[in-house]
mmCIF file of C-alpha atoms in Angstrom:
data_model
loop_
_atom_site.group_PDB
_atom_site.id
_atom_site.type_symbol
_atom_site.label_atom_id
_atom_site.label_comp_id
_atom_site.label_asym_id
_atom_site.label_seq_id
_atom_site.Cartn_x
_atom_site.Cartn_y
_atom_site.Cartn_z
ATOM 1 C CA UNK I 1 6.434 -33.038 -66.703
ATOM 2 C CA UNK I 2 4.979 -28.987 -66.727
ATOM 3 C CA UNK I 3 2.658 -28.744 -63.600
ATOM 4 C CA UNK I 4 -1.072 -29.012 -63.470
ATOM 5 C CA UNK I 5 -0.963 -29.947 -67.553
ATOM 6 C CA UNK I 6 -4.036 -30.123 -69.287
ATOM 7 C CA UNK I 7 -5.079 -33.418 -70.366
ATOM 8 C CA UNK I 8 -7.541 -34.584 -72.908
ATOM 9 C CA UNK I 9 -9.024 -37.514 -71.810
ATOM 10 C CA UNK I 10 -10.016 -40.159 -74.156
ATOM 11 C CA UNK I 11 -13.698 -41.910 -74.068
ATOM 12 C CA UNK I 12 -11.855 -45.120 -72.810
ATOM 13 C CA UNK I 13 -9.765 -43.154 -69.956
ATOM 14 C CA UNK I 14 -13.188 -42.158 -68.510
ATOM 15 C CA UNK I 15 -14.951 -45.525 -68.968
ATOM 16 C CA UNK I 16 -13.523 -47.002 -65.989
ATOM 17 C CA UNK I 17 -14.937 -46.553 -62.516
ATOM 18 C CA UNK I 18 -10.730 -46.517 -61.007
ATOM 19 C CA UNK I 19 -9.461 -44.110 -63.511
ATOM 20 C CA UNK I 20 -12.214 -41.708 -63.730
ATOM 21 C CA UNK I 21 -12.150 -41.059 -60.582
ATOM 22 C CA UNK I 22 -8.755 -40.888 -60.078
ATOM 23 C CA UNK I 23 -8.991 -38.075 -62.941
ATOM 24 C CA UNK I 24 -11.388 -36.185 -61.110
ATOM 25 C CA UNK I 25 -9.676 -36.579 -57.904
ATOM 26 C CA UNK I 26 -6.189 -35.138 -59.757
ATOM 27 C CA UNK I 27 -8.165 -32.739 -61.685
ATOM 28 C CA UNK I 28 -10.447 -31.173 -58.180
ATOM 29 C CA UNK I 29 -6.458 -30.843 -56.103
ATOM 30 C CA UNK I 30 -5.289 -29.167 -59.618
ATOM 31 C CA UNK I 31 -2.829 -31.523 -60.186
ATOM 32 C CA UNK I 32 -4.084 -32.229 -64.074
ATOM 33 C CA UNK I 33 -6.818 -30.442 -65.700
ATOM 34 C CA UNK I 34 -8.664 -33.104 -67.389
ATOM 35 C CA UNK I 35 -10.671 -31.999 -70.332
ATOM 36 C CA UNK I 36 -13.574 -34.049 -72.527
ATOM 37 C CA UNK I 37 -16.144 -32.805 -74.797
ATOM 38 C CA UNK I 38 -19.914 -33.831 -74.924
ATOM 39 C CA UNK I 39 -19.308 -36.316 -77.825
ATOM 40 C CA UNK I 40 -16.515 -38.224 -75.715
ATOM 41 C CA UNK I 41 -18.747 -38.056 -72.516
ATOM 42 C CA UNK I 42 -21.874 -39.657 -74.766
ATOM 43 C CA UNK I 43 -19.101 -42.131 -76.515
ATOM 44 C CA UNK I 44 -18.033 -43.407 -72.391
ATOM 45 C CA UNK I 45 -21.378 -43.209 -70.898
ATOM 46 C CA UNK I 46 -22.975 -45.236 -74.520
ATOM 47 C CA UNK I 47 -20.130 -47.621 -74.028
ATOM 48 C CA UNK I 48 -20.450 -48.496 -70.380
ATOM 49 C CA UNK I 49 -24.533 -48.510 -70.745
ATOM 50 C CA UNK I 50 -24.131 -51.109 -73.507
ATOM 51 C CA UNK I 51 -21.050 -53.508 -71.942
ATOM 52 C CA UNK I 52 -22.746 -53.070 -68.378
ATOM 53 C CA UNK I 53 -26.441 -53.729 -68.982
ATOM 54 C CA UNK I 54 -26.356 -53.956 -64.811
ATOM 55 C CA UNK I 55 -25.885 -50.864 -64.399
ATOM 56 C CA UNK I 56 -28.804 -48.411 -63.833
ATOM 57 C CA UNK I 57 -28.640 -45.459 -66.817
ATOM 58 C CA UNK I 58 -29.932 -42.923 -64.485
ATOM 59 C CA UNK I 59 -26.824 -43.410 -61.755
ATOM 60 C CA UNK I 60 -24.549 -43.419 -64.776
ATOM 61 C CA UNK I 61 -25.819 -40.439 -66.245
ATOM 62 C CA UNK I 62 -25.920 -38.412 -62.433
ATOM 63 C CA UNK I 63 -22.123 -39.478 -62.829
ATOM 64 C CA UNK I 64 -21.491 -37.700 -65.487
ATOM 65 C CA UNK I 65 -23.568 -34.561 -64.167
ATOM 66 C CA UNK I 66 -21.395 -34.610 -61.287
ATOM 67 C CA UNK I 67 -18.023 -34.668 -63.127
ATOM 68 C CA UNK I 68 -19.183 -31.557 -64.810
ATOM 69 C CA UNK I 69 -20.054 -29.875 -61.536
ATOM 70 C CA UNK I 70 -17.268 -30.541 -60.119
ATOM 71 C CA UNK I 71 -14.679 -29.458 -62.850
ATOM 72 C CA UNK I 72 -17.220 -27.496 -65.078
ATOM 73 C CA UNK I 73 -14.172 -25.882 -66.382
ATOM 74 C CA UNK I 74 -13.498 -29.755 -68.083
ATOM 75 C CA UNK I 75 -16.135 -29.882 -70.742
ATOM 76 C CA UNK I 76 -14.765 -28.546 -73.588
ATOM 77 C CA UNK I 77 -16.479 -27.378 -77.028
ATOM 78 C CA UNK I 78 -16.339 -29.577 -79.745
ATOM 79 C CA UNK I 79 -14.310 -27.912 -82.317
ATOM 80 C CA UNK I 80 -16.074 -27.272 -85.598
ATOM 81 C CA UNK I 81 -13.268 -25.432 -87.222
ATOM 82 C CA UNK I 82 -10.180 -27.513 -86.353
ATOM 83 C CA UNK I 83 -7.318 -28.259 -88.991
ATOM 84 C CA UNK I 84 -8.229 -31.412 -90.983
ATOM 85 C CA UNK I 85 -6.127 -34.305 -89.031
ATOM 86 C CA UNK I 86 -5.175 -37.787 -90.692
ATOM 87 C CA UNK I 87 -5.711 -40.634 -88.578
ATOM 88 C CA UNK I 88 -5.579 -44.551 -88.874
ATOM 89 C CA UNK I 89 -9.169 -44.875 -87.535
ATOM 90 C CA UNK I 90 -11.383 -41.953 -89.064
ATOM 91 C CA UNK I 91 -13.839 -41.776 -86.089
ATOM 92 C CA UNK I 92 -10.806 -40.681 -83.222
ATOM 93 C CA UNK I 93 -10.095 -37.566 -85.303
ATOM 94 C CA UNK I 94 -12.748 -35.571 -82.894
ATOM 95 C CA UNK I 95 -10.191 -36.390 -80.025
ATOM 96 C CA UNK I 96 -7.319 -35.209 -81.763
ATOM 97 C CA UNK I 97 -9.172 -32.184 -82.712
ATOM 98 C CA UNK I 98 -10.651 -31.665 -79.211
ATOM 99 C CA UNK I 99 -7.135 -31.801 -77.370
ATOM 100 C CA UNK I 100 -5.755 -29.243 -79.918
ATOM 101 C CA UNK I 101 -8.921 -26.829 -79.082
ATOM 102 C CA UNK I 102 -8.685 -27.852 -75.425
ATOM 103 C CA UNK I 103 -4.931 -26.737 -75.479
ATOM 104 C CA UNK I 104 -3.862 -29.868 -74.160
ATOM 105 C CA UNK I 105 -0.598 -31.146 -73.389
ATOM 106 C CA UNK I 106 -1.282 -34.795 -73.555
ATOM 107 C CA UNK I 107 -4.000 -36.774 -75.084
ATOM 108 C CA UNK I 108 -4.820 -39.582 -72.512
ATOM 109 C CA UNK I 109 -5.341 -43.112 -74.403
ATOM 110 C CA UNK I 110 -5.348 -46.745 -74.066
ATOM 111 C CA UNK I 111 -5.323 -46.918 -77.884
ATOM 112 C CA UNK I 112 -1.695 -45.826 -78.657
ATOM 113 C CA UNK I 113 -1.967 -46.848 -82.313
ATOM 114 C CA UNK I 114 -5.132 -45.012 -83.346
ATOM 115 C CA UNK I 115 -2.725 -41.391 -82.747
ATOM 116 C CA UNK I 116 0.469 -41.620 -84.488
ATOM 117 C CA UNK I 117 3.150 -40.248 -82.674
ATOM 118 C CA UNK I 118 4.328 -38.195 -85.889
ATOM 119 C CA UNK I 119 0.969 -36.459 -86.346
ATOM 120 C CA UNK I 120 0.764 -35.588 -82.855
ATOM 121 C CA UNK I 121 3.722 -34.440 -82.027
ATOM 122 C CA UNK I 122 3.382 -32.185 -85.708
ATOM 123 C CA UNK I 123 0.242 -30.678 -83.776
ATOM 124 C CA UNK I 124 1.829 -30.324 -80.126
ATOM 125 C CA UNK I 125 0.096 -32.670 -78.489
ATOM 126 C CA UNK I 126 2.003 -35.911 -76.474
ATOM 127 C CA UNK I 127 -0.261 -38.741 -77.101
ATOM 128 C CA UNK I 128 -0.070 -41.245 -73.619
ATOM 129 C CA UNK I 129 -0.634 -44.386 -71.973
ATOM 130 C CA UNK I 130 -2.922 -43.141 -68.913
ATOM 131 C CA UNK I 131 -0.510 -46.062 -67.051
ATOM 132 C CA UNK I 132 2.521 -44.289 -68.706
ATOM 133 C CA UNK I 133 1.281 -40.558 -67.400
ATOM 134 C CA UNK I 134 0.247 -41.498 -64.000
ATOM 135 C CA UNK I 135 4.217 -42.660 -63.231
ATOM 136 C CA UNK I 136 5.208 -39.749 -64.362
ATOM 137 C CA UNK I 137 3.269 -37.647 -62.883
ATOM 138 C CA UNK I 138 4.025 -39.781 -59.469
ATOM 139 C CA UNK I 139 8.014 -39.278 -59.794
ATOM 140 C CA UNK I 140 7.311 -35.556 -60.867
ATOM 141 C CA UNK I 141 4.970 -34.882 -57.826
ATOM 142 C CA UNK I 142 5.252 -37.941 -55.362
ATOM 143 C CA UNK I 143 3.815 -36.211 -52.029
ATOM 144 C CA UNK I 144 0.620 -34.685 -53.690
ATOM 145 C CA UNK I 145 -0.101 -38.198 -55.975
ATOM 146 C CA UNK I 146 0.065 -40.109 -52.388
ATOM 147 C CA UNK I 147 -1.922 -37.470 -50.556
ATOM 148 C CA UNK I 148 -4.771 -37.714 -53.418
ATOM 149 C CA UNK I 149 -4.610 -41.465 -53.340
ATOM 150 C CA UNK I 150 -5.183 -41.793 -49.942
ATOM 151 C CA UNK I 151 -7.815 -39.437 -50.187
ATOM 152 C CA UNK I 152 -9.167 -41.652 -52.920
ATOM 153 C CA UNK I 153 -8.776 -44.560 -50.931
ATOM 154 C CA UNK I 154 -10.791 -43.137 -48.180
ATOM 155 C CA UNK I 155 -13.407 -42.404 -50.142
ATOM 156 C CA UNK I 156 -14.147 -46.157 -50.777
ATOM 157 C CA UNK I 157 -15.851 -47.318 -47.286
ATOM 158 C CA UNK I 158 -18.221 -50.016 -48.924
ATOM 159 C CA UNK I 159 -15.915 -51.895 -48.605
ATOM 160 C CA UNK I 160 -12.903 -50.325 -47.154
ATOM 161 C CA UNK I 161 -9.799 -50.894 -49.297
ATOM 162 C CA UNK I 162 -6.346 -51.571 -48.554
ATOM 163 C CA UNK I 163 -3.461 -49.884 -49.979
ATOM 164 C CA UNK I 164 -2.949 -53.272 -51.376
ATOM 165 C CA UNK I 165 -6.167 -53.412 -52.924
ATOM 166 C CA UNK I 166 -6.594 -49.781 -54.211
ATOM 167 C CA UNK I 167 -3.366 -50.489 -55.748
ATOM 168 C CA UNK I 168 -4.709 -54.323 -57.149
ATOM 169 C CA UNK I 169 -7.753 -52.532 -58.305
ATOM 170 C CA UNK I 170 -5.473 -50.377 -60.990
ATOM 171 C CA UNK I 171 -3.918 -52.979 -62.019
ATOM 172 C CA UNK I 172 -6.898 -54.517 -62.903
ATOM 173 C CA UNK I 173 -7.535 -51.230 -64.600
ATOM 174 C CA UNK I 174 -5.077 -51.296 -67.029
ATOM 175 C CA UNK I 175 -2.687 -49.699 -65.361
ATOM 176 C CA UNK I 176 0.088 -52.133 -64.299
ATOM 177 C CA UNK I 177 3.207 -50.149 -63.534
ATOM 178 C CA UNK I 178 1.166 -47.626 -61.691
ATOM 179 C CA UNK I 179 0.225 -50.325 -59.530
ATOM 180 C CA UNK I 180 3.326 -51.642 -58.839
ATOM 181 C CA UNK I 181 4.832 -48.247 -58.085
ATOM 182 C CA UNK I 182 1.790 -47.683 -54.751
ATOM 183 C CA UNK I 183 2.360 -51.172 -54.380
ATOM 184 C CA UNK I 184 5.896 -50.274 -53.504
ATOM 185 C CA UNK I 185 5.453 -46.862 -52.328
ATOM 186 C CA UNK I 186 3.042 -47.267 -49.274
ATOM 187 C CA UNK I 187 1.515 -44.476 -47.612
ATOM 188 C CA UNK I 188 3.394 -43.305 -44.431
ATOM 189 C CA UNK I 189 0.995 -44.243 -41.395
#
């Protein structure tokens, strides 16, 4: 894996409290560049509004405002003249679109099947399992992944969480063999 690779994330790699802000946490120690445009931002933020009617809109939305503070390099223009791309579902061509204008090296995804392999790779982008890319991303650069993790897991003092449970809590995510791996690969204390 290249270093600091620019990643396109998906609406459904950013609708999830863990992986978000692992993202941002990778992205602010320049270990990815994550990249979105506005319409995936609206298409996460409309999705989690409508699925998590607990949620106030107005702490969701200052979310979002700080993302783009804190990597305002992230946000990236939707592309209005990008090559016409064929995909299964009509609606994900944006995506495509947006990691070919963002330059990206992989397209982060939980849906696999809506980005064939053989149109992507025709366009030079590496369509991934976030669960997939975080491994390799840990066996390419162990010692920084760890240090941001437990930088991560500091963050979260209400309630404190275990290495156990930071790890649980991506699993939970979505993101079973990442789990496993800090499940076997502690922290040194």
């Amino acid at each position: 894996m290249q270093a600091n690779p620019i990643v396109l994330c998906d609406a459904n790699v950013l609708y999830g409290q863990w992986l978000r802000d692992l993202v941002m946490w990778l992205g602010t120690v320049a270990l990815v560049r994550p990249r979105w445009t506005e319409r995936i931002e609206q298409e996460w933020l409309g999705n989690l509004l409508e699925h998590r009617p607990d949620l106030d809109a107005a702490r969701v939305q200052r979310t979002a405002q700080l993302m783009n503070q804190v990597l305002p390099e992230a946000k990236v223009p939707t592309p209005h003249d990008a090559p016409l791309l064929t995909l299964p579902d009509p609606d994900d061509v944006h995506v495509l679109q947006a990691a070919l204008a963002a330059e990206a090296t992989y397209l982060l995804t939980f849906n696999l099947a809506d980005f064939p392999e053989d149109v992507c790779r025709r366009v030079g982008i590496e369509v991934l399992h976030p669960d997939t890319f975080l491994v390799q991303l840990h066996q390419a650069q162990p010692e920084m992944v760890q240090q941001t993790l437990v930088r991560l897991q500091r963050q979260k003092v209400r309630p404190p969480l275990s290495w156990q449970e930071l790890a649980q809590a991506f699993g939970r995510a979505g993101l079973a063999q990442f789990s496993r791996l800090l499940l076997d690969h502690p922290p040194d204390t």
